[in-house]
Amino acid sequence: MNAYLIIAHNDPENLNRIVKNLLNNENTFIVHLDLKTNLNEFKSNLESSVLSKIEFIEDRTEVFWGDFSMVDAMLKLMKYAVNSGEIFDHLIFLSGNDYPIKSAKEISDFFNEYKG
């Protein structure tokens, strides 16, 4: 099982596309939403099928580009994943502005082929 750790600050439409593209039974999606962004407003712009697959962490940081606050958000995502009780094979970082160029199957096949 893989956990996609996503740092987002805007663009819920792109987050919808990211999750839909990577959605399978092996993936978990954990999102840190910038503290400057209204969480409820952001969630209201996500499709319900996507929203039900995302875990938003509560311990949020006000993130500034190129600042240590980005590292802080990443550390919070890793801590959440490790303390979730799930055992993940991989923690995969994405920005909410990224978009994967491979399908969930291709990524999963890659990790399965190169275990360890």
PDB file of C-alpha atoms in Angstrom, residues 40-100:
ATOM      1  CA  ASN A  40     -14.286  23.954   4.410  1.00  0.00           C
ATOM      2  CA  GLU A  41     -14.378  26.087   1.270  1.00  0.00           C
ATOM      3  CA  PHE A  42     -11.664  23.930  -0.321  1.00  0.00           C
ATOM      4  CA  LYS A  43     -13.504  20.704   0.581  1.00  0.00           C
ATOM      5  CA  SER A  44     -16.772  22.039  -0.835  1.00  0.00           C
ATOM      6  CA  ASN A  45     -15.084  22.265  -4.257  1.00  0.00           C
ATOM      7  CA  LEU A  46     -14.008  18.598  -4.253  1.00  0.00           C
ATOM      8  CA  GLU A  47     -16.131  15.863  -5.768  1.00  0.00           C
ATOM      9  CA  SER A  48     -17.717  13.703  -3.059  1.00  0.00           C
ATOM     10  CA  SER A  49     -16.166  10.525  -4.512  1.00  0.00           C
ATOM     11  CA  VAL A  50     -12.721  12.132  -4.191  1.00  0.00           C
ATOM     12  CA  LEU A  51     -13.363  13.773  -0.824  1.00  0.00           C
ATOM     13  CA  SER A  52     -14.219  10.389   0.684  1.00  0.00           C
ATOM     14  CA  LYS A  53     -10.748   9.072  -0.292  1.00  0.00           C
ATOM     15  CA  ILE A  54      -8.729  11.934   1.227  1.00  0.00           C
ATOM     16  CA  GLU A  55      -7.542  12.328   4.792  1.00  0.00           C
ATOM     17  CA  PHE A  56      -6.840  15.972   5.628  1.00  0.00           C
ATOM     18  CA  ILE A  57      -4.410  16.429   8.486  1.00  0.00           C
ATOM     19  CA  GLU A  58      -5.573  18.771  11.236  1.00  0.00           C
ATOM     20  CA  ASP A  59      -2.102  19.976  12.246  1.00  0.00           C
ATOM     21  CA  ARG A  60      -1.674  22.539   9.478  1.00  0.00           C
ATOM     22  CA  THR A  61       1.123  25.027   8.812  1.00  0.00           C
ATOM     23  CA  GLU A  62       1.042  28.406   7.114  1.00  0.00           C
ATOM     24  CA  VAL A  63       3.266  27.573   4.140  1.00  0.00           C
ATOM     25  CA  PHE A  64       5.457  29.987   2.189  1.00  0.00           C
ATOM     26  CA  TRP A  65       7.230  28.946  -1.032  1.00  0.00           C
ATOM     27  CA  GLY A  66      10.902  28.113  -0.506  1.00  0.00           C
ATOM     28  CA  ASP A  67      10.576  28.522   3.256  1.00  0.00           C
ATOM     29  CA  PHE A  68      11.213  25.948   5.985  1.00  0.00           C
ATOM     30  CA  SER A  69       7.429  25.894   6.453  1.00  0.00           C
ATOM     31  CA  MET A  70       7.292  23.579   3.410  1.00  0.00           C
ATOM     32  CA  VAL A  71       9.583  21.111   5.191  1.00  0.00           C
ATOM     33  CA  ASP A  72       7.425  21.455   8.308  1.00  0.00           C
ATOM     34  CA  ALA A  73       4.308  20.541   6.293  1.00  0.00           C
ATOM     35  CA  MET A  74       6.123  17.528   4.803  1.00  0.00           C
ATOM     36  CA  LEU A  75       7.230  16.357   8.252  1.00  0.00           C
ATOM     37  CA  LYS A  76       3.653  16.662   9.521  1.00  0.00           C
ATOM     38  CA  LEU A  77       2.423  14.554   6.596  1.00  0.00           C
ATOM     39  CA  MET A  78       5.035  11.863   7.302  1.00  0.00           C
ATOM     40  CA  LYS A  79       4.229  11.877  11.016  1.00  0.00           C
ATOM     41  CA  TYR A  80       0.526  11.487  10.254  1.00  0.00           C
ATOM     42  CA  ALA A  81       1.203   8.580   7.885  1.00  0.00           C
ATOM     43  CA  VAL A  82       3.515   6.797  10.324  1.00  0.00           C
ATOM     44  CA  ASN A  83       1.095   7.259  13.239  1.00  0.00           C
ATOM     45  CA  SER A  84      -1.988   6.243  11.219  1.00  0.00           C
ATOM     46  CA  GLY A  85      -1.679   2.566  12.129  1.00  0.00           C
ATOM     47  CA  GLU A  86      -1.311   1.625   8.467  1.00  0.00           C
ATOM     48  CA  ILE A  87       1.885   0.139   7.127  1.00  0.00           C
ATOM     49  CA  PHE A  88       2.811   1.829   3.873  1.00  0.00           C
ATOM     50  CA  ASP A  89       5.339   0.459   1.408  1.00  0.00           C
ATOM     51  CA  HIS A  90       6.032   3.939   0.060  1.00  0.00           C
ATOM     52  CA  LEU A  91       5.362   7.545   0.987  1.00  0.00           C
ATOM     53  CA  ILE A  92       5.092   9.566  -2.216  1.00  0.00           C
ATOM     54  CA  PHE A  93       5.180  13.356  -2.063  1.00  0.00           C
ATOM     55  CA  LEU A  94       3.206  15.513  -4.471  1.00  0.00           C
ATOM     56  CA  SER A  95       2.323  19.139  -4.635  1.00  0.00           C
ATOM     57  CA  GLY A  96      -1.322  19.977  -5.201  1.00  0.00           C
ATOM     58  CA  ASN A  97      -0.119  21.565  -8.447  1.00  0.00           C
ATOM     59  CA  ASP A  98       1.551  18.381  -9.719  1.00  0.00           C
ATOM     60  CA  TYR A  99      -0.076  15.927 -12.049  1.00  0.00           C
ATOM     61  CA  PRO A 100       1.226  12.368 -12.464  1.00  0.00           C
TER      62      PRO A 100
END
